[in-house]
Amino acid sequence: MKKRIFSGAQPTGELHIGNYLGALKNWVALQDEYESFYCIVNLHAITLPQDPHGLRQKTLDLAKIYLAAGVDPAKATIFIQSDVPEHAELTWVLSCIARMGELERMTQFKDKGKGNAERAGVGLFTYPILMAADILLYQTDLVPVGQDQKQHLELSRDLAIRFNRDFGETFKVPEPYIPKAGASIKSLQDPQKKMSKSDENLKGAIFLMDSAETITKKIKSAVTDSGTDITFDESRPAINNLLTIYQLVTGKSGDECIAHFEGKGYGQFKGELAEATVEYLRPFQDRVNHYSDKELAEILKNGADKARAISSATLADVYHKTGIK
Ligand code: ATP
Ligand code: LTN
């Protein structure tokens, strides 16, 4: 039997190249070897205010992005989180075994709640429990995510272990899959921060649907470090980040990248990086509107049916073990 993968992204804003290189790219690479479930986590999206008119459209657009990135509906299951009510149901049960203390330690809550717990939504606080439910419902072996999700995944593992201990073996304990290169692509404007959809400075992120002209402009205006060498060096985070993007979009080895830019200046490097990024995203951009709305609806319906077949069995087991049913 194939091992199982689960991952998801939020339909909250435009996806950027950090989401692509840190997560989506690996979803595509892993779908042959694993039985894969890729979810559009719209229930996660409302942990921060969303425009109700825009959310449904963004949810469908994100499904198109998964497909355009190369997730193949013949191999992987693509579905919308809210189409599978078991996610919300298991969240409740897991909420009853999760501890305030462990949620308080989640750094994303501190960031997104802007350090103001008094005013932050309760959903933002309990969000990692919904993520644990997503993963544990499918008896998932592996979860491909970027570095920022590592702590949430640890919590999923802890909840699985605790439930199994208290109620008997029920959940598989999932492992993270975090890529060596690309796990945390940084903002082009501030290499101390991760590239983010919600960054106010739009110049910090390369969005997957950006035009060639916009991509080139953003890369040319990216901040650099002092010094002139173009090498991988953590102490020079701006160039380190740009060279990492170059490495991933060209598929060259680290050594090849360094050798290629030896003796060359930032100007030339940025020009080549812009060109390589545009070329990398072109086939993706061409494919975004490949599926009609009708085909998309069909794919999502099939996906939800497949997802429910598995998640309902896990939830029935949980309800049985806890004495609910
Ligand atoms: P953002 O902070 O940009 O709003 P997010 O983490 O809230 O992103 P998602 O769209 O749900 O948004 O993330 C999808 C995937 O992309 C996750 O696996 C996440 O770890 C990964 N990811 C997000 N930002 C980066 C980044 N800068 N570099 C690498 N991977 C990233
Ligand atoms: N929390 C993640 C999105 C997410 C996810 C998941 C990722 C929700 N459920 C399950 C992997 C597995 C984020 O904000 N990027």
PDB file of C-alpha atoms in Angstrom, residues 146-251:
ATOM      1  CA  GLY A 146       7.245  25.151   4.585  1.00  0.00           C
ATOM      2  CA  GLN A 147       9.302  25.801   7.700  1.00  0.00           C
ATOM      3  CA  ASP A 148       6.652  28.114   9.214  1.00  0.00           C
ATOM      4  CA  GLN A 149       4.306  25.147   9.714  1.00  0.00           C
ATOM      5  CA  LYS A 150       6.778  22.944  11.590  1.00  0.00           C
ATOM      6  CA  GLN A 151       5.493  23.973  15.006  1.00  0.00           C
ATOM      7  CA  HIS A 152       1.870  23.300  14.021  1.00  0.00           C
ATOM      8  CA  LEU A 153       2.867  19.883  12.809  1.00  0.00           C
ATOM      9  CA  GLU A 154       4.539  19.131  16.126  1.00  0.00           C
ATOM     10  CA  LEU A 155       1.221  19.927  17.796  1.00  0.00           C
ATOM     11  CA  SER A 156      -0.610  17.552  15.423  1.00  0.00           C
ATOM     12  CA  ARG A 157       1.810  14.820  16.417  1.00  0.00           C
ATOM     13  CA  ASP A 158       1.379  15.570  20.126  1.00  0.00           C
ATOM     14  CA  LEU A 159      -2.412  15.454  19.835  1.00  0.00           C
ATOM     15  CA  ALA A 160      -2.285  12.137  17.955  1.00  0.00           C
ATOM     16  CA  ILE A 161       0.022  10.613  20.558  1.00  0.00           C
ATOM     17  CA  ARG A 162      -2.129  11.881  23.444  1.00  0.00           C
ATOM     18  CA  PHE A 163      -5.375  10.615  21.914  1.00  0.00           C
ATOM     19  CA  ASN A 164      -3.835   7.199  21.165  1.00  0.00           C
ATOM     20  CA  ARG A 165      -2.550   6.982  24.731  1.00  0.00           C
ATOM     21  CA  ASP A 166      -5.877   7.914  26.333  1.00  0.00           C
ATOM     22  CA  PHE A 167      -8.324   6.122  24.021  1.00  0.00           C
ATOM     23  CA  GLY A 168      -6.278   3.414  22.284  1.00  0.00           C
ATOM     24  CA  GLU A 169      -4.476   3.330  18.937  1.00  0.00           C
ATOM     25  CA  THR A 170      -6.518   5.497  16.535  1.00  0.00           C
ATOM     26  CA  PHE A 171      -4.316   7.937  14.614  1.00  0.00           C
ATOM     27  CA  LYS A 172      -1.129   7.565  12.645  1.00  0.00           C
ATOM     28  CA  VAL A 173       1.507  10.013  13.930  1.00  0.00           C
ATOM     29  CA  PRO A 174       2.476  12.143  10.883  1.00  0.00           C
ATOM     30  CA  GLU A 175       5.975  13.235   9.855  1.00  0.00           C
ATOM     31  CA  PRO A 176       6.808  16.658   8.402  1.00  0.00           C
ATOM     32  CA  TYR A 177       8.385  16.934   4.964  1.00  0.00           C
ATOM     33  CA  ILE A 178      10.255  20.230   4.855  1.00  0.00           C
ATOM     34  CA  PRO A 179      12.497  20.805   1.824  1.00  0.00           C
ATOM     35  CA  LYS A 180      16.216  21.505   2.369  1.00  0.00           C
ATOM     36  CA  ALA A 181      16.174  24.475   0.010  1.00  0.00           C
ATOM     37  CA  GLY A 182      13.120  26.728  -0.261  1.00  0.00           C
ATOM     38  CA  ALA A 183      11.504  25.946   3.103  1.00  0.00           C
ATOM     39  CA  SER A 184      11.531  29.618   3.981  1.00  0.00           C
ATOM     40  CA  ILE A 185      11.754  32.018   1.068  1.00  0.00           C
ATOM     41  CA  LYS A 186      12.209  35.544   2.399  1.00  0.00           C
ATOM     42  CA  SER A 187      10.653  38.877   1.470  1.00  0.00           C
ATOM     43  CA  LEU A 188      12.511  40.658  -1.331  1.00  0.00           C
ATOM     44  CA  GLN A 189      12.215  43.870   0.677  1.00  0.00           C
ATOM     45  CA  ASP A 190      13.161  42.503   4.094  1.00  0.00           C
ATOM     46  CA  PRO A 191      15.124  39.242   4.110  1.00  0.00           C
ATOM     47  CA  GLN A 192      14.588  38.874   7.872  1.00  0.00           C
ATOM     48  CA  LYS A 193      10.887  38.196   7.232  1.00  0.00           C
ATOM     49  CA  LYS A 194       9.351  35.323   5.284  1.00  0.00           C
ATOM     50  CA  MET A 195       7.715  36.119   1.973  1.00  0.00           C
ATOM     51  CA  SER A 196       4.031  36.397   2.855  1.00  0.00           C
ATOM     52  CA  LYS A 197       0.668  36.896   1.166  1.00  0.00           C
ATOM     53  CA  SER A 198      -0.389  39.227   3.910  1.00  0.00           C
ATOM     54  CA  ASP A 199       2.681  41.490   3.739  1.00  0.00           C
ATOM     55  CA  GLU A 200       1.614  45.111   3.292  1.00  0.00           C
ATOM     56  CA  ASN A 201       4.622  45.726   1.071  1.00  0.00           C
ATOM     57  CA  LEU A 202       3.533  44.087  -2.201  1.00  0.00           C
ATOM     58  CA  LYS A 203       7.024  44.474  -3.620  1.00  0.00           C
ATOM     59  CA  GLY A 204       8.293  41.876  -1.155  1.00  0.00           C
ATOM     60  CA  ALA A 205       6.564  38.944  -2.834  1.00  0.00           C
ATOM     61  CA  ILE A 206       6.604  37.516  -6.355  1.00  0.00           C
ATOM     62  CA  PHE A 207       3.049  36.376  -6.969  1.00  0.00           C
ATOM     63  CA  LEU A 208       2.517  33.384  -9.214  1.00  0.00           C
ATOM     64  CA  MET A 209       0.371  35.403 -11.619  1.00  0.00           C
ATOM     65  CA  ASP A 210       2.672  38.453 -11.786  1.00  0.00           C
ATOM     66  CA  SER A 211       3.530  39.588 -15.323  1.00  0.00           C
ATOM     67  CA  ALA A 212       7.089  39.300 -16.643  1.00  0.00           C
ATOM     68  CA  GLU A 213       7.424  43.054 -16.287  1.00  0.00           C
ATOM     69  CA  THR A 214       6.310  43.074 -12.648  1.00  0.00           C
ATOM     70  CA  ILE A 215       8.560  40.153 -11.748  1.00  0.00           C
ATOM     71  CA  THR A 216      11.536  41.895 -13.331  1.00  0.00           C
ATOM     72  CA  LYS A 217      10.782  45.153 -11.527  1.00  0.00           C
ATOM     73  CA  LYS A 218      10.407  43.437  -8.163  1.00  0.00           C
ATOM     74  CA  ILE A 219      13.657  41.521  -8.544  1.00  0.00           C
ATOM     75  CA  LYS A 220      15.563  44.604  -9.708  1.00  0.00           C
ATOM     76  CA  SER A 221      14.350  46.543  -6.669  1.00  0.00           C
ATOM     77  CA  ALA A 222      15.036  43.693  -4.201  1.00  0.00           C
ATOM     78  CA  VAL A 223      17.319  44.729  -1.357  1.00  0.00           C
ATOM     79  CA  THR A 224      20.871  43.349  -1.356  1.00  0.00           C
ATOM     80  CA  ASP A 225      23.599  43.006   1.278  1.00  0.00           C
ATOM     81  CA  SER A 226      26.895  44.781   1.576  1.00  0.00           C
ATOM     82  CA  GLY A 227      29.757  43.004  -0.185  1.00  0.00           C
ATOM     83  CA  THR A 228      29.817  41.842  -3.789  1.00  0.00           C
ATOM     84  CA  ASP A 229      30.125  38.033  -3.823  1.00  0.00           C
ATOM     85  CA  ILE A 230      27.167  36.030  -5.016  1.00  0.00           C
ATOM     86  CA  THR A 231      27.300  32.999  -2.745  1.00  0.00           C
ATOM     87  CA  PHE A 232      25.169  31.105  -0.236  1.00  0.00           C
ATOM     88  CA  ASP A 233      25.950  32.751   3.062  1.00  0.00           C
ATOM     89  CA  GLU A 234      23.435  32.916   5.933  1.00  0.00           C
ATOM     90  CA  SER A 235      25.075  36.076   7.237  1.00  0.00           C
ATOM     91  CA  ARG A 236      24.096  37.837   3.983  1.00  0.00           C
ATOM     92  CA  PRO A 237      20.416  36.924   3.952  1.00  0.00           C
ATOM     93  CA  ALA A 238      19.300  39.004   0.950  1.00  0.00           C
ATOM     94  CA  ILE A 239      21.712  37.435  -1.552  1.00  0.00           C
ATOM     95  CA  ASN A 240      21.309  34.048   0.096  1.00  0.00           C
ATOM     96  CA  ASN A 241      17.561  34.267  -0.539  1.00  0.00           C
ATOM     97  CA  LEU A 242      17.851  35.462  -4.143  1.00  0.00           C
ATOM     98  CA  LEU A 243      20.415  32.773  -4.945  1.00  0.00           C
ATOM     99  CA  THR A 244      18.165  30.136  -3.370  1.00  0.00           C
ATOM    100  CA  ILE A 245      15.333  31.247  -5.648  1.00  0.00           C
ATOM    101  CA  TYR A 246      17.714  31.117  -8.618  1.00  0.00           C
ATOM    102  CA  GLN A 247      18.830  27.611  -7.669  1.00  0.00           C
ATOM    103  CA  LEU A 248      15.271  26.328  -7.353  1.00  0.00           C
ATOM    104  CA  VAL A 249      13.892  27.882 -10.522  1.00  0.00           C
ATOM    105  CA  THR A 250      16.833  26.755 -12.666  1.00  0.00           C
ATOM    106  CA  GLY A 251      17.232  23.337 -11.052  1.00  0.00           C
TER     107      GLY A 251
END
